[in-house]
C-alpha cells in the first residue's frame, strides 16, 4: 500500500472538519475524494500532504507514519492547491522555472523539465506571455504544471477544475489520465463533480460533514 489514512481527524475549535477518515491508495491508482463544499476534503488533503498536523489519527506512506518521517513523502509529492498560486507579473515559463528551482532543478535539467511540462499542459506557444493575461483555464493548467516539474510519484489535486471552461476542464482530465497511464503517477483527486471522479477514478470516497459516508468502485 502506498498511502493510508487511519482514523484521520482534525478539529478546529468546535468544528470537526475531518472525523476518523480511513482511506488508502495503491501505487498506480487514481482515487477520488468527492464531496460538497465544507465536507472536509481540503483539510484531509492538507494533513495527507503534511501541511497541517492531525488532531488525532495517522497517515502512513509505505507503512511509515508521515508524522514521524515527513521528508520521505514530501520528496515524491506534487500538490495542486485549490487556490491558484502563481506570479501574475511573470510569464508562464518564468513561473515554471521558479517552481522548478524550489525543487532544486537547475541548468539543462531545469530547461528540459520546463519544456516538457509546457508541452504537457498545452502552453508551449504561450510560454512567454504574462500570467495576468491568461484565462482561468490556462492558469489552472499552469498551476498543475508547477506541481509536475519534479515528476512526483504521488499527485494530490484539490478541485483543479472549479470555475473553468469545459474545454480546459476536459484537457485537465485527459492530462491526469495520461500522467497515470504513461508515467504511472498515483493520483488523489478531489472534486465536487460526480462525473469527473467517475471518469477518472478506480475508487471514489464520498465525504460529507467530515466523514467518509460511502466508497464506490468504478472500473
Ligand atoms: P472542503 O475542502 O471539502 O470544501 P474544508 O476542508 O475546506 O472542506 O473545510 C471543512 C470544514 O472545516 C468547514 O466547515 C470549514 O469551515 C472548516 N475549516 C477548514 N479550515 C479551517 C480553519 N483553518 N479554521 C477553522 N475552520 C476551518
Ligand atoms: Mg476545499
CSV table of C-alpha atoms and ligand atoms in Angstrom, one decimal:
chain,number,residue,atom,x,y,z
A,1,UNK,CA,0.0,0.0,0.0
A,2,UNK,CA,1.4,3.4,-1.0
A,3,UNK,CA,-0.6,5.7,1.3
A,4,UNK,CA,-3.1,5.1,4.0
A,5,UNK,CA,-5.0,7.5,6.3
A,6,UNK,CA,-6.0,5.8,9.6
A,7,UNK,CA,-8.7,7.4,11.7
A,8,UNK,CA,-7.6,10.7,10.5
A,9,UNK,CA,-9.2,13.6,12.4
A,10,UNK,CA,-8.9,17.4,12.5
A,11,UNK,CA,-10.8,19.6,14.9
A,12,UNK,CA,-10.8,23.4,14.6
A,13,UNK,CA,-12.2,24.6,17.9
A,14,UNK,CA,-15.9,23.4,17.7
A,15,UNK,CA,-15.7,22.2,14.1
A,16,UNK,CA,-15.0,18.6,13.4
A,17,UNK,CA,-13.6,19.3,9.9
A,18,UNK,CA,-12.4,15.7,9.5
A,19,UNK,CA,-13.7,12.9,11.6
A,20,UNK,CA,-12.0,9.5,11.7
A,21,UNK,CA,-11.3,9.2,8.0
A,22,UNK,CA,-9.9,5.9,6.7
A,23,UNK,CA,-8.7,5.7,3.1
A,24,UNK,CA,-5.9,4.2,1.1
A,25,UNK,CA,-4.1,4.5,-2.3
A,26,UNK,CA,-2.3,1.6,-4.0
A,27,UNK,CA,0.5,2.5,-6.3
A,28,UNK,CA,-0.7,3.4,-9.8
A,29,UNK,CA,-4.3,4.1,-8.8
A,30,UNK,CA,-6.4,7.3,-9.3
A,31,UNK,CA,-8.5,7.7,-6.2
A,32,UNK,CA,-11.3,10.2,-5.9
A,33,UNK,CA,-12.4,12.2,-2.9
A,34,UNK,CA,-15.9,13.5,-3.7
A,35,UNK,CA,-17.9,15.9,-1.5
A,36,UNK,CA,-19.7,19.2,-1.3
A,37,UNK,CA,-18.2,22.4,-0.1
A,38,UNK,CA,-17.2,22.2,3.6
A,39,UNK,CA,-17.1,18.4,3.5
A,40,UNK,CA,-13.5,18.3,4.7
A,41,UNK,CA,-11.7,17.5,1.5
A,42,UNK,CA,-9.1,20.2,1.6
A,43,UNK,CA,-8.4,19.6,5.3
A,44,UNK,CA,-7.9,15.9,4.6
A,45,UNK,CA,-5.5,16.7,1.8
A,46,UNK,CA,-3.6,19.2,3.9
A,47,UNK,CA,-3.0,16.5,6.6
A,48,UNK,CA,-2.0,13.9,4.0
A,49,UNK,CA,0.4,16.4,2.4
A,50,UNK,CA,2.0,17.2,5.9
A,51,UNK,CA,0.9,20.8,5.6
A,52,UNK,CA,-1.1,20.7,8.8
A,53,UNK,CA,-0.9,18.2,11.7
A,54,UNK,CA,-3.9,16.0,12.5
A,55,UNK,CA,-5.7,16.3,15.8
A,56,UNK,CA,-5.6,12.5,16.0
A,57,UNK,CA,-5.1,9.5,13.7
A,58,UNK,CA,-2.2,9.0,11.3
A,59,UNK,CA,-1.1,8.9,7.7
A,60,UNK,CA,1.2,6.2,6.5
A,61,UNK,CA,3.4,6.3,3.4
A,62,UNK,CA,4.7,2.8,2.6
A,63,UNK,CA,3.7,1.8,6.1
A,64,UNK,CA,5.7,4.5,7.8
A,65,UNK,CA,4.0,7.4,9.7
A,66,UNK,CA,4.5,10.7,7.8
A,67,UNK,CA,4.1,12.4,11.1
A,68,UNK,CA,7.5,10.9,12.1
A,69,UNK,CA,9.0,10.8,8.6
A,70,UNK,CA,7.5,13.6,6.6
A,71,UNK,CA,10.5,14.0,4.2
A,72,UNK,CA,10.1,10.6,2.5
A,73,UNK,CA,6.6,11.7,1.3
A,74,UNK,CA,7.4,15.3,0.6
A,75,UNK,CA,10.2,14.4,-1.8
A,76,UNK,CA,7.9,12.5,-4.1
A,77,UNK,CA,4.7,14.5,-3.6
A,78,UNK,CA,3.2,17.0,-6.0
A,79,UNK,CA,0.4,19.2,-4.7
A,80,UNK,CA,-2.0,21.2,-6.8
A,81,UNK,CA,-3.7,23.6,-4.4
A,82,UNK,CA,-7.3,24.8,-4.6
A,83,UNK,CA,-6.2,28.4,-4.7
A,84,UNK,CA,-4.1,29.3,-7.7
A,85,UNK,CA,-0.5,30.1,-6.6
A,86,UNK,CA,1.2,31.8,-9.4
A,87,UNK,CA,3.1,35.1,-10.1
A,88,UNK,CA,0.9,37.1,-12.4
A,89,UNK,CA,3.6,39.5,-13.5
A,90,UNK,CA,5.8,36.7,-14.6
A,91,UNK,CA,5.4,34.6,-17.8
A,92,UNK,CA,4.3,31.0,-17.8
A,93,UNK,CA,7.8,29.9,-18.4
A,94,UNK,CA,9.3,32.1,-15.7
A,95,UNK,CA,6.7,30.7,-13.2
A,96,UNK,CA,7.7,27.2,-14.0
A,97,UNK,CA,11.4,28.0,-13.8
A,98,UNK,CA,10.7,29.5,-10.3
A,99,UNK,CA,8.9,26.4,-9.1
A,100,UNK,CA,11.5,24.1,-10.7
A,101,UNK,CA,14.2,25.8,-8.7
A,102,UNK,CA,12.2,25.3,-5.5
A,103,UNK,CA,12.5,21.6,-6.3
A,104,UNK,CA,16.3,22.1,-6.7
A,105,UNK,CA,16.3,21.7,-10.5
A,106,UNK,CA,18.8,23.8,-12.4
A,107,UNK,CA,20.7,24.1,-15.7
A,108,UNK,CA,19.9,21.8,-18.6
A,109,UNK,CA,17.7,19.6,-16.5
A,110,UNK,CA,15.5,22.6,-15.5
A,111,UNK,CA,15.2,23.7,-19.1
A,112,UNK,CA,14.2,20.2,-20.2
A,113,UNK,CA,11.6,19.8,-17.5
A,114,UNK,CA,10.1,23.2,-18.1
A,115,UNK,CA,9.8,22.5,-21.8
A,116,UNK,CA,8.3,19.0,-21.1
A,117,UNK,CA,5.7,20.4,-18.7
A,118,UNK,CA,4.8,23.3,-21.0
A,119,UNK,CA,4.0,20.7,-23.7
A,120,UNK,CA,2.1,18.5,-21.4
A,121,UNK,CA,-0.2,21.3,-20.2
A,122,UNK,CA,-0.6,22.7,-23.7
A,123,UNK,CA,1.1,26.1,-23.1
A,124,UNK,CA,4.2,25.9,-25.2
A,125,UNK,CA,3.1,28.6,-27.6
A,126,UNK,CA,2.0,30.9,-24.8
A,127,UNK,CA,5.1,30.3,-22.6
A,128,UNK,CA,6.4,33.9,-22.8
A,129,UNK,CA,3.0,35.6,-22.1
A,130,UNK,CA,2.4,37.1,-18.7
A,131,UNK,CA,0.1,35.0,-16.4
A,132,UNK,CA,-2.1,38.1,-15.8
A,133,UNK,CA,-3.3,37.8,-19.4
A,134,UNK,CA,-4.2,34.2,-19.1
A,135,UNK,CA,-7.7,32.7,-18.9
A,136,UNK,CA,-8.9,30.9,-15.8
A,137,UNK,CA,-8.3,27.6,-17.5
A,138,UNK,CA,-4.8,28.4,-18.6
A,139,UNK,CA,-3.9,29.5,-15.0
A,140,UNK,CA,-5.3,26.2,-13.7
A,141,UNK,CA,-3.2,24.2,-16.2
A,142,UNK,CA,-0.1,26.2,-15.3
A,143,UNK,CA,-0.9,25.6,-11.6
A,144,UNK,CA,-0.9,21.9,-12.3
A,145,UNK,CA,2.3,22.1,-14.3
A,146,UNK,CA,4.1,23.7,-11.4
A,147,UNK,CA,3.4,20.6,-9.3
A,148,UNK,CA,4.8,18.2,-12.0
A,149,UNK,CA,8.3,19.6,-12.6
A,150,UNK,CA,10.0,17.2,-10.2
A,151,UNK,CA,8.0,14.2,-11.6
A,152,UNK,CA,6.1,13.3,-8.4
A,153,UNK,CA,5.2,9.7,-7.7
A,154,UNK,CA,2.0,10.9,-5.9
A,155,UNK,CA,0.0,13.8,-7.2
A,156,UNK,CA,-2.7,15.4,-5.0
A,157,UNK,CA,-5.1,17.7,-6.7
A,158,UNK,CA,-7.6,19.9,-4.9
A,159,UNK,CA,-10.6,20.7,-7.1
A,160,UNK,CA,-8.4,21.5,-10.1
A,161,UNK,CA,-11.3,22.2,-12.5
A,162,UNK,CA,-13.5,24.6,-10.5
A,163,UNK,CA,-14.7,27.6,-12.4
A,164,UNK,CA,-13.1,27.0,-15.8
A,165,UNK,CA,-14.4,26.5,-19.3
A,166,UNK,CA,-15.4,22.9,-20.4
A,167,UNK,CA,-12.5,22.7,-22.9
A,168,UNK,CA,-9.8,23.4,-20.3
A,169,UNK,CA,-11.6,21.0,-17.9
A,170,UNK,CA,-11.5,18.2,-20.4
A,171,UNK,CA,-7.9,18.9,-21.2
A,172,UNK,CA,-7.1,18.7,-17.4
A,173,UNK,CA,-9.0,15.4,-17.1
A,174,UNK,CA,-7.2,13.9,-20.1
A,175,UNK,CA,-3.8,15.1,-18.7
A,176,UNK,CA,-4.4,13.4,-15.4
A,177,UNK,CA,-5.3,10.1,-17.2
A,178,UNK,CA,-2.1,10.4,-19.3
A,179,UNK,CA,0.1,11.1,-16.3
A,180,UNK,CA,-1.4,8.0,-14.7
A,181,UNK,CA,-1.1,5.7,-17.7
A,182,UNK,CA,2.2,7.0,-19.2
A,183,UNK,CA,4.2,7.9,-16.0
A,184,UNK,CA,2.5,5.5,-13.6
A,185,UNK,CA,1.6,8.5,-11.4
A,186,UNK,CA,-0.6,7.7,-8.4
A,187,UNK,CA,-3.3,10.4,-8.0
A,188,UNK,CA,-5.6,11.6,-5.3
A,189,UNK,CA,-8.2,13.7,-7.0
A,190,UNK,CA,-10.6,15.9,-5.1
A,191,UNK,CA,-13.8,17.2,-6.6
A,192,UNK,CA,-17.4,18.0,-6.1
A,193,UNK,CA,-18.3,16.8,-9.6
A,194,UNK,CA,-19.5,13.2,-9.7
A,195,UNK,CA,-18.9,12.8,-13.4
A,196,UNK,CA,-15.2,13.8,-13.1
A,197,UNK,CA,-14.4,11.3,-10.5
A,198,UNK,CA,-16.4,8.6,-12.3
A,199,UNK,CA,-14.4,9.3,-15.5
A,200,UNK,CA,-11.0,9.3,-13.7
A,201,UNK,CA,-11.0,7.1,-10.7
A,202,UNK,CA,-10.6,3.5,-9.8
A,203,UNK,CA,-12.2,4.1,-6.4
A,204,UNK,CA,-14.2,7.0,-5.0
A,205,UNK,CA,-14.5,8.0,-1.4
A,206,UNK,CA,-17.6,10.1,-0.8
A,207,UNK,CA,-17.2,12.6,2.0
A,208,UNK,CA,-19.8,14.7,3.9
A,209,UNK,CA,-19.5,16.7,7.1
A,210,UNK,CA,-16.0,15.4,7.9
A,211,UNK,CA,-16.8,11.7,7.4
A,212,UNK,CA,-16.4,9.2,4.6
A,213,UNK,CA,-20.0,8.1,4.0
A,214,UNK,CA,-19.5,5.7,1.1
A,215,UNK,CA,-16.9,4.1,-1.1
A,216,UNK,CA,-17.6,3.4,-4.7
A,217,UNK,CA,-15.6,1.2,-7.2
A,218,UNK,CA,-16.0,2.4,-10.7
A,219,UNK,CA,-13.8,0.3,-13.0
B,1,LIG,P1,-13.9,21.2,1.5
B,1,LIG,O1,-12.5,21.3,1.0
B,1,LIG,O2,-14.5,19.9,1.4
B,1,LIG,O3,-14.7,22.3,1.0
B,1,LIG,P2,-12.7,22.1,4.1
B,1,LIG,O4,-11.7,21.0,4.4
B,1,LIG,O5,-12.1,23.3,3.4
B,1,LIG,O6,-13.8,21.5,3.1
B,1,LIG,O7,-13.5,22.5,5.3
B,1,LIG,C1,-14.1,21.6,6.2
B,1,LIG,C2,-14.7,22.4,7.4
B,1,LIG,O8,-13.6,22.8,8.2
B,1,LIG,C3,-15.5,23.6,7.1
B,1,LIG,O9,-16.6,23.7,8.0
B,1,LIG,C4,-14.6,24.7,7.2
B,1,LIG,O10,-15.2,25.9,7.5
B,1,LIG,C5,-13.7,24.2,8.4
B,1,LIG,N1,-12.3,24.7,8.3
B,1,LIG,C6,-11.4,24.5,7.3
B,1,LIG,N2,-10.2,25.1,7.6
B,1,LIG,C7,-10.4,25.7,8.8
B,1,LIG,C8,-9.5,26.6,9.6
B,1,LIG,N3,-8.3,26.8,9.2
B,1,LIG,N4,-10.1,27.1,10.7
B,1,LIG,C9,-11.3,26.8,11.1
B,1,LIG,N5,-12.2,26.1,10.4
B,1,LIG,C10,-11.7,25.5,9.2
B,2,LIG,MG1,-11.7,22.5,-0.4
